[in-house]
């Protein structure tokens, strides 16, 4: 990278006012602009979703921009994690991804423009000097702001230092106020005396976050900025930059943050916050989107929405002013709804990666897999939970609960199980209805209740006292595997 004094030496002569894209409303353009310093978290995913839905609802464009100017913390792995999460959620972008590190020449051009117009100036204050001033301000209980040591008088364009490193600061207005017209919060007024002279270029000439954001939003013709209200404090700083660059700011939309059940800001102590962690836990992307959209937006009392319904009904008027509370139990309920409503053929495909992850062989017979899934989905809330409960179907190497075996696999059940084996072996059409008839015959012949036979058989076949209906289990296991496990239970009784 060229030395700072070379980069900032050029002069910009003429810049005209950029048309207000929002005022024209030729096309709604929103953006999601994550910093790739880690995974895509729940709050970021909701921001992306709101921008996506607003663009789609208005027939606009949704832009993805990777704000990777923090070179120490931004990693290729984090970028991939964000892109993978966006793809998994189905939040397809229309333009991008754009990377800020590939746009430095543009930012430097705009910095030169501001300096040529006297709207920015070089600052030679060292970090040690700034730290000392900050500490002194804190000691005197003043806001730690830059004191303007290097700020030139109004209208004076200073020479660039050639023998000292320098940053570039934006000349913020120190009188009047900056007003944020926010679509959710209404009018928010900031006293300009509270605005610092923001550093817009570091001493190595790399531009800073707030400046890059404004330049990108101008160049990409962004009409609406929808983001968390933790960014509200940055907004007046960005508005004065828009004005300095002769551009009308976009419409700002600051949505309340997502809180945990204890009303503190959502963090890892409230559970998983990574979008992909929920994929790994067996959640559906549709369920994640459906739950997230309700954390700050509503449409009457409706809880479950298809993607098309969300696009049709989403509007900024329905974005709430109060924080959404992340409730893991409610989230689980939403996911279980999608699991139960899933077409069996699709659900059978969905479980395959989780079967692999558990180390089970993947069944080649997809119709059999659908039958298996059908018996388990009413009892499951996630795909992981479904596969965890499917162990006795997926492997014959089952472990029998000793407590259950001691209680239920007793000498008294030897005769009923023997008779059941005999009847099932002779059964040609191994359907659930015929299996139920076999059970009824055995119970009637021996004068037993259903529980007296079904529970010992359930333990013998599944290793547990909890499973889907016993007739369903036997039909899915099939004759050979069922008879083999029942005979194994008899051998256990003999020993």
Tab-separated table of C-alpha atoms in Angstrom:
chain	number	residue	atom	x	y	z
A	1	UNK	CA	0.000	0.000	0.000
A	2	UNK	CA	1.292	3.464	-0.889
A	3	UNK	CA	2.406	5.832	1.901
A	4	UNK	CA	-0.347	8.024	3.289
A	5	UNK	CA	1.109	11.276	1.987
A	6	UNK	CA	1.079	9.865	-1.566
A	7	UNK	CA	-2.466	8.550	-1.292
A	8	UNK	CA	-3.925	11.806	-0.008
A	9	UNK	CA	-1.874	14.230	-2.130
A	10	UNK	CA	-4.254	14.314	-5.119
A	11	UNK	CA	-6.959	16.976	-5.357
A	12	UNK	CA	-10.579	16.467	-6.383
A	13	UNK	CA	-11.924	19.415	-8.334
A	14	UNK	CA	-15.636	18.908	-8.973
A	15	UNK	CA	-18.239	16.710	-7.296
A	16	UNK	CA	-21.932	17.254	-7.852
A	17	UNK	CA	-24.784	16.247	-5.574
A	18	UNK	CA	-25.704	12.577	-5.863
A	19	UNK	CA	-29.467	12.247	-6.535
A	20	UNK	CA	-31.537	11.138	-3.563
A	21	UNK	CA	-32.357	7.596	-4.543
A	22	UNK	CA	-34.821	7.187	-1.697
A	23	UNK	CA	-36.772	10.270	-2.790
A	24	UNK	CA	-37.042	8.938	-6.330
A	25	UNK	CA	-38.078	5.492	-5.018
A	26	UNK	CA	-37.152	4.018	-8.398
A	27	UNK	CA	-36.329	0.793	-6.614
A	28	UNK	CA	-36.020	-0.277	-3.005
A	29	UNK	CA	-32.468	-1.407	-2.255
A	30	UNK	CA	-31.526	-2.935	1.084
A	31	UNK	CA	-28.312	-4.497	2.268
A	32	UNK	CA	-26.989	-6.911	4.840
A	33	UNK	CA	-23.437	-6.029	5.812
A	34	UNK	CA	-21.913	-8.433	8.349
A	35	UNK	CA	-18.380	-8.187	9.696
A	36	UNK	CA	-16.727	-11.604	9.185
A	37	UNK	CA	-15.251	-11.972	12.649
A	38	UNK	CA	-17.190	-15.132	13.528
A	39	UNK	CA	-20.318	-17.095	12.746
A	40	UNK	CA	-23.652	-15.603	11.680
A	41	UNK	CA	-25.505	-15.136	14.958
A	42	UNK	CA	-29.226	-15.037	15.583
A	43	UNK	CA	-29.411	-11.235	15.734
A	44	UNK	CA	-27.528	-10.866	12.461
A	45	UNK	CA	-29.752	-13.444	10.786
A	46	UNK	CA	-32.867	-11.496	11.823
A	47	UNK	CA	-31.365	-8.304	10.397
A	48	UNK	CA	-30.629	-10.101	7.132
A	49	UNK	CA	-34.159	-11.511	7.086
A	50	UNK	CA	-35.839	-8.128	7.603
A	51	UNK	CA	-33.770	-6.594	4.794
A	52	UNK	CA	-34.503	-9.555	2.531
A	53	UNK	CA	-38.256	-9.485	3.179
A	54	UNK	CA	-38.546	-5.718	2.767
A	55	UNK	CA	-36.706	-5.853	-0.569
A	56	UNK	CA	-38.761	-8.799	-1.813
A	57	UNK	CA	-42.047	-7.257	-0.646
A	58	UNK	CA	-41.305	-4.090	-2.592
A	59	UNK	CA	-39.883	-5.783	-5.668
A	60	UNK	CA	-36.463	-4.360	-4.826
A	61	UNK	CA	-32.900	-5.618	-4.568
A	62	UNK	CA	-31.156	-7.255	-1.607
A	63	UNK	CA	-27.387	-6.698	-1.496
A	64	UNK	CA	-24.817	-8.670	0.510
A	65	UNK	CA	-21.713	-6.762	1.572
A	66	UNK	CA	-18.883	-8.212	3.656
A	67	UNK	CA	-17.390	-5.520	5.879
A	68	UNK	CA	-13.930	-7.010	6.281
A	69	UNK	CA	-11.860	-3.911	7.025
A	70	UNK	CA	-10.897	-5.350	10.430
A	71	UNK	CA	-8.054	-7.383	8.987
A	72	UNK	CA	-6.937	-8.849	12.302
A	73	UNK	CA	-10.328	-10.362	13.133
A	74	UNK	CA	-11.789	-11.006	9.672
A	75	UNK	CA	-11.019	-14.502	8.423
A	76	UNK	CA	-11.823	-16.556	5.302
A	77	UNK	CA	-13.388	-19.163	7.601
A	78	UNK	CA	-15.771	-16.593	9.066
A	79	UNK	CA	-16.706	-15.343	5.606
A	80	UNK	CA	-17.489	-18.900	4.516
A	81	UNK	CA	-19.514	-19.488	7.687
A	82	UNK	CA	-21.649	-16.407	6.967
A	83	UNK	CA	-22.188	-17.311	3.300
A	84	UNK	CA	-23.042	-20.909	4.232
A	85	UNK	CA	-25.570	-19.736	6.831
A	86	UNK	CA	-27.199	-17.304	4.401
A	87	UNK	CA	-27.480	-20.053	1.788
A	88	UNK	CA	-28.889	-22.543	4.310
A	89	UNK	CA	-31.531	-20.011	5.346
A	90	UNK	CA	-32.408	-19.390	1.708
A	91	UNK	CA	-31.708	-15.658	1.961
A	92	UNK	CA	-30.547	-15.351	-1.616
A	93	UNK	CA	-28.984	-11.999	-2.431
A	94	UNK	CA	-29.332	-10.151	-5.736
A	95	UNK	CA	-25.937	-8.441	-5.769
A	96	UNK	CA	-22.645	-9.319	-4.137
A	97	UNK	CA	-21.071	-10.405	-2.039
A	98	UNK	CA	-19.019	-7.218	-2.138
A	99	UNK	CA	-15.879	-6.998	-0.007
A	100	UNK	CA	-14.747	-3.699	1.469
A	101	UNK	CA	-11.084	-4.667	1.275
A	102	UNK	CA	-11.490	-4.708	-2.517
A	103	UNK	CA	-12.874	-1.150	-2.544
A	104	UNK	CA	-10.051	0.788	-0.859
A	105	UNK	CA	-9.313	2.925	-3.924
A	106	UNK	CA	-12.894	4.214	-3.837
A	107	UNK	CA	-12.692	5.114	-0.144
A	108	UNK	CA	-9.354	6.861	-0.633
A	109	UNK	CA	-10.785	8.897	-3.497
A	110	UNK	CA	-13.614	10.068	-1.238
A	111	UNK	CA	-11.172	10.904	1.562
A	112	UNK	CA	-9.149	13.014	-0.867
A	113	UNK	CA	-12.355	14.758	-1.874
A	114	UNK	CA	-13.243	15.658	1.726
A	115	UNK	CA	-9.723	16.907	2.434
A	116	UNK	CA	-9.709	19.030	-0.728
A	117	UNK	CA	-12.987	20.612	0.383
A	118	UNK	CA	-11.748	21.288	3.912
A	119	UNK	CA	-14.145	18.734	5.407
A	120	UNK	CA	-11.371	16.467	6.690
A	121	UNK	CA	-7.896	17.104	8.010
A	122	UNK	CA	-4.678	15.234	8.954
A	123	UNK	CA	-4.093	14.564	12.636
A	124	UNK	CA	-0.577	13.886	13.941
A	125	UNK	CA	-1.616	13.174	17.549
A	126	UNK	CA	-0.019	9.924	18.659
A	127	UNK	CA	-1.895	7.095	20.349
A	128	UNK	CA	-0.013	7.846	23.584
A	129	UNK	CA	-1.101	11.484	23.485
A	130	UNK	CA	-4.697	10.496	22.751
A	131	UNK	CA	-4.700	7.948	25.583
A	132	UNK	CA	-3.416	10.596	27.998
A	133	UNK	CA	-6.159	13.016	26.913
A	134	UNK	CA	-8.776	10.296	27.257
A	135	UNK	CA	-7.638	9.439	30.772
A	136	UNK	CA	-7.604	13.089	31.761
A	137	UNK	CA	-11.164	13.519	30.467
A	138	UNK	CA	-12.326	10.501	32.437
A	139	UNK	CA	-10.613	11.814	35.557
A	140	UNK	CA	-12.433	15.124	35.107
A	141	UNK	CA	-15.670	13.225	34.341
A	142	UNK	CA	-15.867	14.657	30.835
A	143	UNK	CA	-16.857	12.728	27.737
A	144	UNK	CA	-13.564	11.430	26.246
A	145	UNK	CA	-13.693	13.265	22.914
A	146	UNK	CA	-10.926	14.464	20.645
A	147	UNK	CA	-10.017	18.001	21.731
A	148	UNK	CA	-9.350	19.340	18.225
A	149	UNK	CA	-5.585	19.864	18.611
A	150	UNK	CA	-5.000	19.371	14.875
A	151	UNK	CA	-8.340	20.772	13.686
A	152	UNK	CA	-7.638	23.752	11.424
A	153	UNK	CA	-9.733	26.934	11.429
A	154	UNK	CA	-12.839	27.014	9.244
A	155	UNK	CA	-11.968	27.275	5.546
A	156	UNK	CA	-8.278	26.432	5.975
A	157	UNK	CA	-6.948	23.410	4.120
A	158	UNK	CA	-3.776	22.253	5.877
A	159	UNK	CA	-0.695	20.796	4.236
A	160	UNK	CA	-0.132	17.076	4.618
A	161	UNK	CA	2.662	16.091	7.011
A	162	UNK	CA	5.483	14.360	5.167
A	163	UNK	CA	7.729	13.528	8.089
A	164	UNK	CA	5.175	12.256	10.619
A	165	UNK	CA	2.523	9.544	10.513
A	166	UNK	CA	-0.996	10.910	10.573
A	167	UNK	CA	-4.594	9.849	10.612
A	168	UNK	CA	-7.370	11.655	8.759
A	169	UNK	CA	-10.245	13.045	10.794
A	170	UNK	CA	-13.617	14.183	9.574
A	171	UNK	CA	-14.465	17.747	10.540
A	172	UNK	CA	-17.730	17.186	12.427
A	173	UNK	CA	-20.113	20.118	12.971
A	174	UNK	CA	-19.924	21.384	16.553
A	175	UNK	CA	-23.105	23.422	16.611
A	176	UNK	CA	-26.748	22.642	15.931
A	177	UNK	CA	-28.161	19.135	15.954
A	178	UNK	CA	-28.434	16.082	13.741
A	179	UNK	CA	-31.879	14.539	13.399
A	180	UNK	CA	-32.450	10.860	12.650
A	181	UNK	CA	-35.866	10.235	11.100
A	182	UNK	CA	-36.244	6.588	12.032
A	183	UNK	CA	-39.056	4.400	10.669
A	184	UNK	CA	-39.370	2.561	14.000
A	185	UNK	CA	-38.144	4.967	16.673
A	186	UNK	CA	-39.506	8.148	15.124
A	187	UNK	CA	-37.458	11.337	15.318
A	188	UNK	CA	-34.251	11.079	17.358
A	189	UNK	CA	-32.260	14.284	17.920
A	190	UNK	CA	-28.506	14.351	18.621
A	191	UNK	CA	-26.623	17.427	19.822
A	192	UNK	CA	-23.712	17.992	17.419
A	193	UNK	CA	-21.498	19.005	20.333
A	194	UNK	CA	-21.514	15.300	21.218
A	195	UNK	CA	-20.064	14.312	17.842
A	196	UNK	CA	-16.348	13.603	17.823
A	197	UNK	CA	-14.050	14.397	14.908
A	198	UNK	CA	-14.189	10.854	13.640
A	199	UNK	CA	-11.054	9.172	12.287
A	200	UNK	CA	-11.905	8.166	8.721
A	201	UNK	CA	-8.441	6.875	7.757
A	202	UNK	CA	-5.848	5.270	10.001
A	203	UNK	CA	-2.157	6.139	9.916
A	204	UNK	CA	-1.550	3.266	7.463
A	205	UNK	CA	-4.178	4.901	5.186
A	206	UNK	CA	-6.775	2.162	5.668
A	207	UNK	CA	-10.292	3.599	5.960
A	208	UNK	CA	-12.442	3.053	9.042
A	209	UNK	CA	-15.806	1.374	9.458
A	210	UNK	CA	-18.174	4.338	9.677
A	211	UNK	CA	-16.674	5.994	6.619
A	212	UNK	CA	-16.654	2.839	4.465
A	213	UNK	CA	-20.281	2.133	5.352
A	214	UNK	CA	-21.428	5.558	4.174
A	215	UNK	CA	-19.432	5.452	0.933
A	216	UNK	CA	-20.703	1.953	0.142
A	217	UNK	CA	-24.322	2.826	0.860
A	218	UNK	CA	-24.046	5.849	-1.436
A	219	UNK	CA	-22.330	3.956	-4.241
A	220	UNK	CA	-24.741	1.022	-3.969
A	221	UNK	CA	-27.770	3.340	-3.942
A	222	UNK	CA	-29.096	1.863	-0.689
A	223	UNK	CA	-32.554	3.289	0.042
A	224	UNK	CA	-33.266	1.685	3.428
A	225	UNK	CA	-30.856	0.737	6.194
A	226	UNK	CA	-32.501	-1.838	8.450
A	227	UNK	CA	-30.299	-2.805	11.392
A	228	UNK	CA	-30.238	-3.344	15.144
A	229	UNK	CA	-30.739	-0.334	17.375
A	230	UNK	CA	-27.257	-0.859	18.836
A	231	UNK	CA	-26.141	0.979	15.662
A	232	UNK	CA	-28.246	4.053	16.458
A	233	UNK	CA	-25.310	5.803	18.148
A	234	UNK	CA	-23.348	5.584	14.877
A	235	UNK	CA	-26.162	7.074	12.825
A	236	UNK	CA	-25.590	10.825	13.471
A	237	UNK	CA	-21.909	10.384	12.634
A	238	UNK	CA	-22.899	8.690	9.392
A	239	UNK	CA	-25.567	11.280	8.534
A	240	UNK	CA	-23.061	14.154	8.670
A	241	UNK	CA	-20.776	12.112	6.410
A	242	UNK	CA	-23.626	11.645	3.917
A	243	UNK	CA	-24.179	15.387	3.974
A	244	UNK	CA	-20.463	16.117	3.537
A	245	UNK	CA	-20.462	13.796	0.517
A	246	UNK	CA	-23.509	15.680	-0.861
A	247	UNK	CA	-25.930	12.807	-0.572
A	248	UNK	CA	-29.308	12.576	1.143
A	249	UNK	CA	-29.206	9.768	3.732
A	250	UNK	CA	-31.301	6.633	3.210
A	251	UNK	CA	-34.312	5.818	5.391
A	252	UNK	CA	-33.025	4.454	8.707
A	253	UNK	CA	-34.832	1.597	10.422
A	254	UNK	CA	-33.414	0.614	13.803
A	255	UNK	CA	-35.075	-2.500	15.154
A	256	UNK	CA	-34.942	-3.432	18.859
A	257	UNK	CA	-32.384	-6.003	19.952
A	258	UNK	CA	-33.143	-9.618	20.815
A	259	UNK	CA	-32.978	-10.309	24.552
A	260	UNK	CA	-32.733	-13.490	26.580
A	261	UNK	CA	-35.512	-14.583	28.922
A	262	UNK	CA	-33.739	-12.638	31.693
A	263	UNK	CA	-34.132	-9.475	29.547
A	264	UNK	CA	-30.352	-9.204	29.098
A	265	UNK	CA	-28.854	-8.953	25.629
A	266	UNK	CA	-28.822	-12.350	23.934
A	267	UNK	CA	-25.531	-14.176	24.480
A	268	UNK	CA	-24.093	-17.677	24.680
A	269	UNK	CA	-25.288	-18.074	28.252
A	270	UNK	CA	-28.846	-18.099	26.901
A	271	UNK	CA	-28.018	-21.061	24.647
A	272	UNK	CA	-26.741	-21.376	21.105
A	273	UNK	CA	-26.550	-18.082	19.216
A	274	UNK	CA	-25.027	-19.375	15.973
A	275	UNK	CA	-27.432	-19.997	13.111
A	276	UNK	CA	-25.500	-23.077	11.977
A	277	UNK	CA	-25.550	-24.488	15.502
A	278	UNK	CA	-29.313	-24.774	15.102
A	279	UNK	CA	-28.842	-26.571	11.810
A	280	UNK	CA	-26.536	-29.024	13.590
A	281	UNK	CA	-29.132	-29.411	16.358
A	282	UNK	CA	-31.697	-30.512	13.787
A	283	UNK	CA	-33.697	-27.347	13.201
A	284	UNK	CA	-35.194	-26.500	9.806
A	285	UNK	CA	-34.204	-23.255	8.059
A	286	UNK	CA	-37.905	-22.448	7.607
A	287	UNK	CA	-38.415	-22.773	11.364
A	288	UNK	CA	-35.444	-20.512	12.105
A	289	UNK	CA	-36.773	-17.821	9.750
A	290	UNK	CA	-40.319	-18.172	11.040
A	291	UNK	CA	-39.216	-17.823	14.648
A	292	UNK	CA	-36.816	-14.953	14.000
A	293	UNK	CA	-39.307	-12.862	12.058
A	294	UNK	CA	-41.677	-12.959	15.039
A	295	UNK	CA	-38.953	-11.497	17.269
A	296	UNK	CA	-39.844	-7.941	16.351
A	297	UNK	CA	-42.556	-8.246	13.702
A	298	UNK	CA	-46.132	-9.469	13.778
A	299	UNK	CA	-49.193	-9.929	11.625
A	300	UNK	CA	-52.181	-10.285	13.915
A	301	UNK	CA	-52.017	-13.448	16.011
A	302	UNK	CA	-50.589	-15.619	13.243
A	303	UNK	CA	-47.553	-17.634	14.354
A	304	UNK	CA	-46.647	-19.807	11.354
A	305	UNK	CA	-45.911	-18.246	7.972
A	306	UNK	CA	-44.753	-19.616	4.666
A	307	UNK	CA	-41.974	-17.700	2.922
A	308	UNK	CA	-44.467	-16.383	0.364
A	309	UNK	CA	-46.740	-15.140	3.158
A	310	UNK	CA	-43.845	-13.343	4.831
A	311	UNK	CA	-42.860	-11.625	1.595
A	312	UNK	CA	-46.462	-10.632	0.915
A	313	UNK	CA	-47.193	-9.285	4.401
A	314	UNK	CA	-43.909	-7.830	5.642
A	315	UNK	CA	-43.941	-4.095	6.253
A	316	UNK	CA	-42.007	-1.685	8.447
A	317	UNK	CA	-45.270	-0.509	10.019
A	318	UNK	CA	-45.555	-3.872	11.769
A	319	UNK	CA	-42.040	-3.840	13.235
A	320	UNK	CA	-42.334	-3.526	17.004
A	321	UNK	CA	-40.706	-0.909	19.193
A	322	UNK	CA	-39.931	-3.255	22.088
A	323	UNK	CA	-37.216	-5.900	22.231
A	324	UNK	CA	-37.988	-9.471	21.205
A	325	UNK	CA	-37.404	-12.095	23.897
A	326	UNK	CA	-35.709	-15.247	22.687
A	327	UNK	CA	-37.622	-18.207	24.115
A	328	UNK	CA	-35.932	-21.568	23.376
A	329	UNK	CA	-39.112	-23.511	24.181
A	330	UNK	CA	-41.176	-21.472	21.739
A	331	UNK	CA	-38.444	-21.906	19.131
A	332	UNK	CA	-38.554	-25.671	19.672
A	333	UNK	CA	-42.340	-25.644	19.273
A	334	UNK	CA	-42.053	-23.845	15.936
A	335	UNK	CA	-39.500	-26.391	14.732
A	336	UNK	CA	-41.656	-29.321	15.830
A	337	UNK	CA	-44.517	-27.858	13.795
A	338	UNK	CA	-42.389	-27.894	10.673
A	339	UNK	CA	-41.172	-31.413	11.424
A	340	UNK	CA	-44.704	-32.746	11.740
A	341	UNK	CA	-45.909	-30.925	8.613
A	342	UNK	CA	-42.988	-32.049	6.464
A	343	UNK	CA	-43.839	-34.421	3.597
A	344	UNK	CA	-42.541	-37.875	4.542
A	345	UNK	CA	-40.402	-38.190	1.424
A	346	UNK	CA	-38.676	-34.896	2.223
A	347	UNK	CA	-38.327	-35.690	5.918
A	348	UNK	CA	-36.698	-39.019	5.047
A	349	UNK	CA	-34.100	-37.096	3.024
A	350	UNK	CA	-33.649	-34.518	5.786
A	351	UNK	CA	-32.675	-37.114	8.398
A	352	UNK	CA	-29.913	-38.738	6.333
A	353	UNK	CA	-27.091	-36.341	7.359
A	354	UNK	CA	-28.038	-36.845	11.002
A	355	UNK	CA	-28.031	-40.631	10.579
A	356	UNK	CA	-24.521	-40.336	9.143
A	357	UNK	CA	-23.465	-38.036	11.993
A	358	UNK	CA	-24.572	-40.649	14.548
A	359	UNK	CA	-22.507	-43.305	12.791
A	360	UNK	CA	-25.427	-45.470	11.663
A	361	UNK	CA	-25.524	-47.017	8.186
A	362	UNK	CA	-27.843	-45.116	5.868
A	363	UNK	CA	-30.836	-47.285	4.842
A	364	UNK	CA	-30.907	-47.773	1.085
A	365	UNK	CA	-34.637	-48.457	0.975
A	366	UNK	CA	-36.154	-44.953	0.976
A	367	UNK	CA	-39.706	-46.259	1.391
A	368	UNK	CA	-38.613	-48.118	4.515
A	369	UNK	CA	-36.944	-44.934	5.779
A	370	UNK	CA	-40.209	-43.038	5.271
A	371	UNK	CA	-42.067	-45.677	7.319
A	372	UNK	CA	-39.489	-45.392	10.082
A	373	UNK	CA	-39.710	-41.573	10.145
A	374	UNK	CA	-43.498	-41.701	10.200
A	375	UNK	CA	-43.496	-43.649	13.476
A	376	UNK	CA	-41.146	-41.174	15.188
A	377	UNK	CA	-42.023	-37.676	14.021
A	378	UNK	CA	-44.960	-37.094	16.375
A	379	UNK	CA	-42.602	-37.741	19.299
A	380	UNK	CA	-39.739	-35.568	17.995
A	381	UNK	CA	-39.087	-31.837	17.956
A	382	UNK	CA	-35.803	-31.831	16.005
A	383	UNK	CA	-34.088	-34.046	13.449
A	384	UNK	CA	-31.408	-34.893	15.993
A	385	UNK	CA	-34.065	-35.981	18.477
A	386	UNK	CA	-35.735	-38.090	15.797
A	387	UNK	CA	-32.506	-39.904	14.890
A	388	UNK	CA	-31.581	-40.351	18.546
A	389	UNK	CA	-34.882	-42.176	19.074
A	390	UNK	CA	-34.411	-44.241	15.892
A	391	UNK	CA	-31.412	-46.223	17.109
A	392	UNK	CA	-33.325	-49.481	17.526
A	393	UNK	CA	-34.477	-49.219	13.895
A	394	UNK	CA	-31.100	-48.325	12.442
A	395	UNK	CA	-28.982	-50.979	14.134
A	396	UNK	CA	-29.518	-54.445	15.564
A	397	UNK	CA	-26.843	-53.799	18.152
A	398	UNK	CA	-29.307	-52.463	20.702
A	399	UNK	CA	-28.661	-52.226	24.428
A	400	UNK	CA	-31.500	-53.290	26.706
A	401	UNK	CA	-32.221	-51.209	29.779
A	402	UNK	CA	-31.411	-53.480	32.707
A	403	UNK	CA	-34.008	-52.006	35.016
A	404	UNK	CA	-36.734	-52.462	32.400
A	405	UNK	CA	-35.562	-56.001	31.631
A	406	UNK	CA	-35.572	-57.004	35.287
A	407	UNK	CA	-39.112	-55.719	35.684
A	408	UNK	CA	-40.655	-56.928	32.429
A	409	UNK	CA	-38.615	-59.782	30.904
A	410	UNK	CA	-39.643	-62.302	33.566
A	411	UNK	CA	-40.367	-66.050	33.325
A	412	UNK	CA	-44.091	-65.241	33.108
A	413	UNK	CA	-43.688	-63.750	29.625
A	414	UNK	CA	-41.887	-66.773	28.157
A	415	UNK	CA	-45.087	-68.470	27.000
A	416	UNK	CA	-46.747	-65.337	25.489
A	417	UNK	CA	-43.564	-64.359	23.636
A	418	UNK	CA	-43.112	-67.916	22.359
A	419	UNK	CA	-46.685	-67.942	21.065
A	420	UNK	CA	-46.209	-64.481	19.513
A	421	UNK	CA	-43.096	-65.682	17.699
A	422	UNK	CA	-45.021	-68.652	16.354
A	423	UNK	CA	-47.902	-66.500	15.070
A	424	UNK	CA	-45.658	-63.808	13.553
A	425	UNK	CA	-43.485	-66.388	11.816
A	426	UNK	CA	-46.560	-67.871	10.168
A	427	UNK	CA	-47.829	-64.467	9.040
A	428	UNK	CA	-47.467	-64.017	5.277
A	429	UNK	CA	-48.722	-60.436	4.833
A	430	UNK	CA	-46.676	-58.556	7.446
A	431	UNK	CA	-48.857	-55.444	7.704
A	432	UNK	CA	-49.640	-53.396	10.762
A	433	UNK	CA	-53.289	-54.497	10.691
A	434	UNK	CA	-52.358	-58.194	10.543
A	435	UNK	CA	-49.793	-57.749	13.320
A	436	UNK	CA	-52.479	-56.167	15.490
A	437	UNK	CA	-54.735	-59.174	14.799
A	438	UNK	CA	-51.943	-61.541	15.860
A	439	UNK	CA	-51.574	-59.681	19.142
A	440	UNK	CA	-55.317	-59.833	19.759
A	441	UNK	CA	-55.326	-63.592	19.160
A	442	UNK	CA	-52.410	-64.227	21.557
A	443	UNK	CA	-53.955	-62.015	24.239
A	444	UNK	CA	-57.325	-63.701	23.905
A	445	UNK	CA	-55.838	-67.226	23.938
A	446	UNK	CA	-53.799	-66.549	27.081
A	447	UNK	CA	-56.200	-64.213	28.851
A	448	UNK	CA	-53.736	-61.315	29.041
A	449	UNK	CA	-54.128	-57.558	28.841
A	450	UNK	CA	-52.327	-55.567	26.152
A	451	UNK	CA	-49.851	-54.105	28.645
A	452	UNK	CA	-48.851	-57.541	29.916
A	453	UNK	CA	-47.569	-58.479	26.464
A	454	UNK	CA	-46.814	-55.173	24.728
A	455	UNK	CA	-44.387	-53.819	27.329
A	456	UNK	CA	-42.138	-56.917	27.508
A	457	UNK	CA	-42.156	-57.081	23.701
A	458	UNK	CA	-41.303	-53.364	23.494
A	459	UNK	CA	-38.290	-53.878	25.765
A	460	UNK	CA	-37.176	-56.890	23.728
A	461	UNK	CA	-37.449	-55.027	20.416
A	462	UNK	CA	-36.298	-51.501	21.339
A	463	UNK	CA	-34.377	-51.901	24.599
A	464	UNK	CA	-36.681	-49.403	26.297
A	465	UNK	CA	-40.177	-49.026	27.699
A	466	UNK	CA	-40.796	-45.980	25.491
A	467	UNK	CA	-41.329	-46.264	21.747
A	468	UNK	CA	-43.933	-45.736	19.051
A	469	UNK	CA	-46.916	-48.082	19.005
A	470	UNK	CA	-45.781	-51.693	19.202
A	471	UNK	CA	-47.640	-52.716	16.046
A	472	UNK	CA	-45.965	-49.890	14.131
A	473	UNK	CA	-42.541	-50.857	15.474
A	474	UNK	CA	-42.951	-54.495	14.438
A	475	UNK	CA	-44.217	-53.542	10.967
A	476	UNK	CA	-41.186	-51.309	10.378
A	477	UNK	CA	-38.654	-53.753	11.821
A	478	UNK	CA	-40.053	-56.520	9.653
A	479	UNK	CA	-40.585	-60.200	10.377
A	480	UNK	CA	-36.972	-61.384	10.377
A	481	UNK	CA	-35.581	-58.714	12.715
A	482	UNK	CA	-38.614	-58.864	15.036
A	483	UNK	CA	-38.493	-62.641	15.436
A	484	UNK	CA	-34.730	-62.605	15.926
A	485	UNK	CA	-34.965	-60.043	18.740
A	486	UNK	CA	-37.830	-61.876	20.436
A	487	UNK	CA	-35.838	-65.121	20.346
A	488	UNK	CA	-32.872	-63.255	21.804
A	489	UNK	CA	-35.130	-62.114	24.657
A	490	UNK	CA	-36.148	-65.750	25.312
A	491	UNK	CA	-32.502	-66.760	25.481
A	492	UNK	CA	-31.943	-63.974	27.963
A	493	UNK	CA	-34.770	-65.407	30.107
A	494	UNK	CA	-33.225	-68.889	29.988
A	495	UNK	CA	-29.871	-67.603	31.106
